[in-house]
mmCIF file of C-alpha atoms in Angstrom:
data_model
loop_
_atom_site.group_PDB
_atom_site.id
_atom_site.type_symbol
_atom_site.label_atom_id
_atom_site.label_comp_id
_atom_site.label_asym_id
_atom_site.label_seq_id
_atom_site.Cartn_x
_atom_site.Cartn_y
_atom_site.Cartn_z
ATOM 1 C CA GLY R 15 -12.319 14.046 -0.932
ATOM 2 C CA ALA R 16 -10.101 11.926 1.301
ATOM 3 C CA VAL R 17 -6.733 13.256 0.098
ATOM 4 C CA VAL R 18 -3.748 12.518 2.101
ATOM 5 C CA SER R 19 -0.463 14.703 1.584
ATOM 6 C CA GLN R 20 2.967 13.576 2.304
ATOM 7 C CA HIS R 21 6.096 15.769 2.432
ATOM 8 C CA PRO R 22 8.789 15.757 1.267
ATOM 9 C CA SER R 23 8.852 13.530 -1.884
ATOM 10 C CA TRP R 24 12.626 13.219 -2.023
ATOM 11 C CA VAL R 25 15.266 13.303 0.620
ATOM 12 C CA ILE R 26 19.049 12.629 0.518
ATOM 13 C CA CYS R 27 20.806 12.957 3.607
ATOM 14 C CA LYS R 28 24.355 11.889 5.295
ATOM 15 C CA SER R 29 24.550 8.738 7.284
ATOM 16 C CA GLY R 30 23.978 9.568 10.979
ATOM 17 C CA THR R 31 21.486 12.417 10.425
ATOM 18 C CA SER R 32 17.861 12.323 11.223
ATOM 19 C CA VAL R 33 14.967 12.714 8.676
ATOM 20 C CA LYS R 34 11.471 13.924 9.457
ATOM 21 C CA ILE R 35 8.585 12.808 7.024
ATOM 22 C CA GLU R 36 4.938 14.319 7.458
ATOM 23 C CA CYS R 37 1.870 13.063 6.395
ATOM 24 C CA ARG R 38 -1.345 15.153 6.526
ATOM 25 C CA SER R 39 -5.140 14.365 5.783
ATOM 26 C CA LEU R 40 -6.237 17.431 4.067
ATOM 27 C CA ASP R 41 -10.036 17.066 4.021
ATOM 28 C CA PHE R 42 -10.857 14.543 6.865
ATOM 29 C CA GLN R 43 -9.775 13.827 10.334
ATOM 30 C CA ALA R 44 -7.586 10.819 10.789
ATOM 31 C CA THR R 45 -7.124 9.251 14.243
ATOM 32 C CA THR R 46 -5.159 6.525 12.843
ATOM 33 C CA MET R 47 -2.433 6.458 10.233
ATOM 34 C CA PHE R 48 -0.370 3.705 8.733
ATOM 35 C CA TRP R 49 3.185 3.951 7.640
ATOM 36 C CA TYR R 50 4.892 1.563 5.121
ATOM 37 C CA ARG R 51 8.183 0.992 3.755
ATOM 38 C CA GLN R 52 8.710 -0.359 0.100
ATOM 39 C CA PHE R 53 12.049 -1.604 -1.216
ATOM 40 C CA PRO R 54 12.688 -1.474 -4.951
ATOM 41 C CA LYS R 55 10.376 -4.237 -6.854
ATOM 42 C CA GLN R 56 8.807 -5.363 -3.539
ATOM 43 C CA SER R 57 5.500 -4.908 -1.899
ATOM 44 C CA LEU R 58 4.632 -2.592 0.973
ATOM 45 C CA MET R 59 5.578 -3.544 4.417
ATOM 46 C CA LEU R 60 3.569 -2.087 7.120
ATOM 47 C CA MET R 61 5.830 -0.669 9.906
ATOM 48 C CA ALA R 62 3.639 0.891 12.365
ATOM 49 C CA THR R 63 0.047 2.273 13.141
ATOM 50 C CA SER R 64 0.120 5.978 14.203
ATOM 51 C CA ASN R 65 -2.453 6.769 16.830
ATOM 52 C CA GLU R 66 -3.723 10.335 17.665
ATOM 53 C CA GLY R 67 -3.131 11.243 21.240
ATOM 54 C CA SER R 68 -1.581 7.805 22.138
ATOM 55 C CA LYS R 69 1.605 5.743 21.289
ATOM 56 C CA ALA R 70 2.075 4.184 17.975
ATOM 57 C CA THR R 71 1.863 0.500 17.584
ATOM 58 C CA TYR R 72 4.888 -1.068 15.793
ATOM 59 C CA GLU R 73 5.078 -4.229 13.725
ATOM 60 C CA GLN R 74 7.125 -6.984 14.798
ATOM 61 C CA GLY R 75 10.832 -6.437 13.869
ATOM 62 C CA VAL R 76 10.540 -2.665 13.569
ATOM 63 C CA GLU R 77 12.852 -0.556 15.824
ATOM 64 C CA LYS R 78 10.567 2.016 17.705
ATOM 65 C CA ASP R 79 13.591 3.977 18.889
ATOM 66 C CA LYS R 80 14.818 4.230 15.243
ATOM 67 C CA PHE R 81 11.482 5.122 13.667
ATOM 68 C CA LEU R 82 9.902 7.583 16.031
ATOM 69 C CA ILE R 83 6.090 8.343 15.129
ATOM 70 C CA ASN R 84 4.233 11.126 16.419
ATOM 71 C CA HIS R 85 0.541 11.700 15.851
ATOM 72 C CA ALA R 86 0.069 15.257 17.364
ATOM 73 C CA SER R 87 -3.300 16.010 15.771
ATOM 74 C CA LEU R 88 -6.190 14.753 13.985
ATOM 75 C CA THR R 89 -4.721 15.738 10.554
ATOM 76 C CA LEU R 90 -0.816 15.232 11.004
ATOM 77 C CA SER R 91 1.283 12.123 11.622
ATOM 78 C CA THR R 92 5.206 12.347 11.449
ATOM 79 C CA LEU R 93 7.808 9.560 11.134
ATOM 80 C CA THR R 94 11.372 10.474 11.800
ATOM 81 C CA VAL R 95 14.000 8.142 10.944
ATOM 82 C CA THR R 96 16.763 8.792 13.495
ATOM 83 C CA SER R 97 20.537 8.216 12.786
ATOM 84 C CA ALA R 98 19.765 7.066 9.265
ATOM 85 C CA HIS R 99 22.109 4.572 7.581
ATOM 86 C CA PRO R 100 22.416 3.456 4.108
ATOM 87 C CA GLU R 101 20.216 0.228 4.693
ATOM 88 C CA ASP R 102 17.465 2.608 5.641
ATOM 89 C CA SER R 103 17.248 3.978 2.121
ATOM 90 C CA SER R 104 13.584 3.067 0.763
ATOM 91 C CA PHE R 105 10.282 4.494 -0.266
ATOM 92 C CA TYR R 106 8.395 5.440 2.846
ATOM 93 C CA ILE R 107 4.523 5.939 2.437
ATOM 94 C CA CYS R 108 1.519 6.805 4.587
ATOM 95 C CA SER R 109 -2.137 5.885 4.453
ATOM 96 C CA ALA R 110 -5.182 6.734 6.424
ATOM 97 C CA PRO R 111 -8.138 4.649 6.881
ATOM 98 C CA THR R 112 -11.395 6.296 5.570
ATOM 99 C CA GLY R 113 -13.460 3.175 4.956
ATOM 100 C CA PRO R 114 -13.345 0.520 2.282
ATOM 101 C CA ALA R 115 -15.316 2.440 -0.166
ATOM 102 C CA ARG R 116 -12.476 4.901 -0.560
ATOM 103 C CA GLY R 117 -9.825 2.394 -0.190
ATOM 104 C CA ASN R 118 -7.395 3.909 2.311
ATOM 105 C CA PRO R 119 -5.779 6.849 0.468
ATOM 106 C CA PHE R 120 -2.222 7.109 0.366
ATOM 107 C CA GLY R 121 0.400 9.941 0.611
ATOM 108 C CA SER R 122 2.711 10.423 -2.497
ATOM 109 C CA GLY R 123 5.477 8.869 -0.675
ATOM 110 C CA THR R 124 9.065 9.794 0.289
ATOM 111 C CA GLN R 125 12.144 8.463 -1.376
ATOM 112 C CA LEU R 126 14.805 8.367 1.185
ATOM 113 C CA SER R 127 18.360 8.073 0.222
ATOM 114 C CA VAL R 128 21.213 7.837 2.625
ATOM 115 C CA LEU R 129 24.551 8.390 1.617
ATOM 116 C CA GLY N 1301 -0.252 -16.546 9.065
ATOM 117 C CA GLN N 1302 0.018 -13.508 6.753
ATOM 118 C CA ASN N 1303 0.967 -15.019 3.496
ATOM 119 C CA ILE N 1304 -0.799 -13.396 0.554
ATOM 120 C CA ASP N 1305 0.533 -14.556 -2.822
ATOM 121 C CA GLN N 1306 0.430 -13.249 -6.275
ATOM 122 C CA PRO N 1307 2.399 -14.110 -9.425
ATOM 123 C CA THR N 1308 5.394 -11.980 -9.590
ATOM 124 C CA GLU N 1309 5.272 -11.043 -13.380
ATOM 125 C CA MET N 1310 2.844 -11.169 -16.081
ATOM 126 C CA THR N 1311 2.891 -10.115 -19.748
ATOM 127 C CA ALA N 1312 0.105 -9.492 -21.859
ATOM 128 C CA THR N 1313 -0.963 -7.714 -25.119
ATOM 129 C CA GLU N 1314 -2.494 -4.447 -25.654
ATOM 130 C CA GLY N 1315 -6.164 -4.866 -26.115
ATOM 131 C CA ALA N 1316 -6.210 -8.356 -24.362
ATOM 132 C CA ILE N 1317 -7.625 -9.412 -21.066
ATOM 133 C CA VAL N 1318 -5.565 -10.482 -18.236
ATOM 134 C CA GLN N 1319 -6.266 -11.979 -14.926
ATOM 135 C CA ILE N 1320 -4.069 -11.587 -11.819
ATOM 136 C CA ASN N 1321 -4.820 -14.032 -8.869
ATOM 137 C CA CYS N 1322 -4.195 -13.403 -5.500
ATOM 138 C CA THR N 1323 -4.463 -16.256 -2.572
ATOM 139 C CA TYR N 1324 -4.541 -15.603 1.156
ATOM 140 C CA GLN N 1325 -5.079 -17.378 4.384
ATOM 141 C CA THR N 1326 -8.681 -16.920 5.442
ATOM 142 C CA SER N 1327 -8.332 -16.367 9.286
ATOM 143 C CA GLY N 1328 -9.651 -13.131 10.493
ATOM 144 C CA PHE N 1329 -10.576 -11.931 7.143
ATOM 145 C CA ASN N 1330 -12.353 -8.591 6.763
ATOM 146 C CA GLY N 1331 -12.379 -7.537 3.123
ATOM 147 C CA LEU N 1332 -9.884 -7.436 0.225
ATOM 148 C CA PHE N 1333 -8.522 -4.438 -1.817
ATOM 149 C CA TRP N 1334 -6.575 -4.220 -5.080
ATOM 150 C CA TYR N 1335 -4.323 -1.411 -6.013
ATOM 151 C CA GLN N 1336 -2.319 -0.262 -8.945
ATOM 152 C CA GLN N 1337 1.095 1.187 -8.487
ATOM 153 C CA HIS N 1338 3.407 2.871 -10.846
ATOM 154 C CA ALA N 1339 7.179 2.833 -10.139
ATOM 155 C CA GLY N 1340 7.966 5.734 -7.478
ATOM 156 C CA GLU N 1341 4.286 6.554 -6.899
ATOM 157 C CA ALA N 1342 1.656 6.099 -4.452
ATOM 158 C CA PRO N 1343 -0.732 2.883 -4.839
ATOM 159 C CA THR N 1344 -4.096 4.060 -6.474
ATOM 160 C CA PHE N 1345 -7.115 2.218 -5.035
ATOM 161 C CA LEU N 1346 -9.026 0.043 -7.616
ATOM 162 C CA SER N 1347 -11.596 -2.244 -5.946
ATOM 163 C CA TYR N 1348 -12.874 -3.598 -2.801
ATOM 164 C CA ASN N 1349 -14.570 -7.140 -2.144
ATOM 165 C CA VAL N 1350 -15.913 -8.320 1.138
ATOM 166 C CA LEU N 1351 -18.639 -10.730 -0.047
ATOM 167 C CA ASP N 1352 -18.221 -13.443 -2.568
ATOM 168 C CA GLY N 1353 -18.837 -12.739 -6.322
ATOM 169 C CA LEU N 1354 -17.659 -10.116 -8.729
ATOM 170 C CA GLU N 1355 -17.362 -6.405 -8.702
ATOM 171 C CA GLU N 1356 -17.156 -4.491 -11.961
ATOM 172 C CA LYS N 1357 -15.802 -1.066 -12.266
ATOM 173 C CA GLY N 1358 -15.274 -0.198 -16.092
ATOM 174 C CA ARG N 1359 -12.292 -2.057 -17.423
ATOM 175 C CA PHE N 1360 -11.539 -3.478 -14.067
ATOM 176 C CA SER N 1361 -13.184 -6.314 -12.368
ATOM 177 C CA SER N 1362 -12.391 -8.107 -9.024
ATOM 178 C CA PHE N 1363 -13.558 -11.385 -7.759
ATOM 179 C CA LEU N 1364 -13.622 -12.871 -4.232
ATOM 180 C CA SER N 1365 -14.263 -16.508 -2.967
ATOM 181 C CA ARG N 1366 -13.996 -16.296 0.725
ATOM 182 C CA SER N 1367 -14.170 -19.978 1.215
ATOM 183 C CA LYS N 1368 -11.231 -20.475 -1.041
ATOM 184 C CA GLY N 1369 -9.104 -17.522 0.057
ATOM 185 C CA TYR N 1370 -8.855 -16.410 -3.461
ATOM 186 C CA SER N 1371 -9.200 -13.207 -5.420
ATOM 187 C CA TYR N 1372 -8.635 -12.130 -8.899
ATOM 188 C CA LEU N 1373 -8.414 -8.805 -10.715
ATOM 189 C CA LEU N 1374 -9.376 -8.832 -14.349
ATOM 190 C CA LEU N 1375 -8.121 -5.980 -16.700
ATOM 191 C CA LYS N 1376 -10.110 -5.901 -19.981
ATOM 192 C CA GLU N 1377 -9.074 -3.986 -23.161
ATOM 193 C CA LEU N 1378 -5.473 -3.483 -21.743
ATOM 194 C CA GLN N 1379 -3.632 -0.266 -22.546
ATOM 195 C CA MET N 1380 0.157 0.456 -22.379
ATOM 196 C CA LYS N 1381 -0.593 2.812 -19.439
ATOM 197 C CA ASP N 1382 -1.887 -0.355 -17.610
ATOM 198 C CA SER N 1383 1.786 -1.581 -17.221
ATOM 199 C CA ALA N 1384 2.272 -1.283 -13.578
ATOM 200 C CA SER N 1385 2.438 -3.302 -10.228
ATOM 201 C CA TYR N 1386 -0.944 -4.782 -8.975
ATOM 202 C CA LEU N 1387 -1.215 -5.325 -5.275
ATOM 203 C CA CYS N 1388 -3.643 -7.201 -3.262
ATOM 204 C CA ALA N 1389 -4.151 -6.269 0.246
ATOM 205 C CA VAL N 1390 -6.241 -8.072 2.931
ATOM 206 C CA ASN N 1391 -8.025 -6.361 5.839
ATOM 207 C CA LYS N 1392 -7.467 -8.739 8.840
ATOM 208 C CA GLY N 1393 -9.349 -8.072 11.948
ATOM 209 C CA GLY N 1394 -10.874 -4.665 11.178
ATOM 210 C CA GLY N 1395 -9.689 -1.007 11.503
ATOM 211 C CA ASN N 1396 -8.857 -0.958 7.802
ATOM 212 C CA LYS N 1397 -5.132 -2.129 8.650
ATOM 213 C CA LEU N 1398 -4.108 -3.765 5.362
ATOM 214 C CA THR N 1399 -1.470 -6.576 4.689
ATOM 215 C CA PHE N 1400 -0.154 -6.484 1.206
ATOM 216 C CA GLY N 1401 0.462 -9.184 -1.165
ATOM 217 C CA THR N 1402 3.728 -9.864 -2.887
ATOM 218 C CA GLY N 1403 2.602 -7.578 -5.870
ATOM 219 C CA THR N 1404 2.353 -8.611 -9.749
ATOM 220 C CA GLN N 1405 4.303 -6.477 -12.294
ATOM 221 C CA LEU N 1406 2.257 -6.357 -15.293
ATOM 222 C CA LYS N 1407 3.969 -5.518 -18.640
ATOM 223 C CA VAL N 1408 1.608 -4.614 -21.503
ATOM 224 C CA GLU N 1409 3.122 -5.168 -24.801
ATOM 225 C CA LEU N 1410 2.051 -4.116 -28.280
#
């Protein structure tokens, strides 16, 4: 149990376009989801906390207008990278809290490459 | 502060034992997690400690000392497939919102 599905796995896009990443909890309801970004050979950096039915909470230094988060239902959160630029190229990954025994399962991640 | 420190890289031999350390600042501590991550993949949950002491799960064990702000992950009978990045993460303030350490890249050699 406690599976998180993330889509797409890979995205290559042109500079200036927007990219939407979806994160779904498959067998449980998630009122909260976390979005992380990871650069090569670095650790995960929390970007924002997605809250079902309310605004997302962004970490310091993360542009809320650039990284739009929508948590439309108890099983779906989306991250949209708007007007993407090459410096936005990174591994984006979501996670849902399920209690410490199951260790906050993660989605499979999305590798974004902006040309 | 949020500093969670780990050694950047470690190398060990197949069949051996390796200990990966993690130190953190203790304010607001509410549990510590260890994850394994292979390149390009999602982190996989290994262990969780909230009380002092050792938690054992097969070849993997994790230890916590809350007063010292210190944890370690112990991997026994190392296998080549254990070559990966190991991340410790601290839950500060509840809600399972995790702050990740710098990560340790482990290389297992023959």
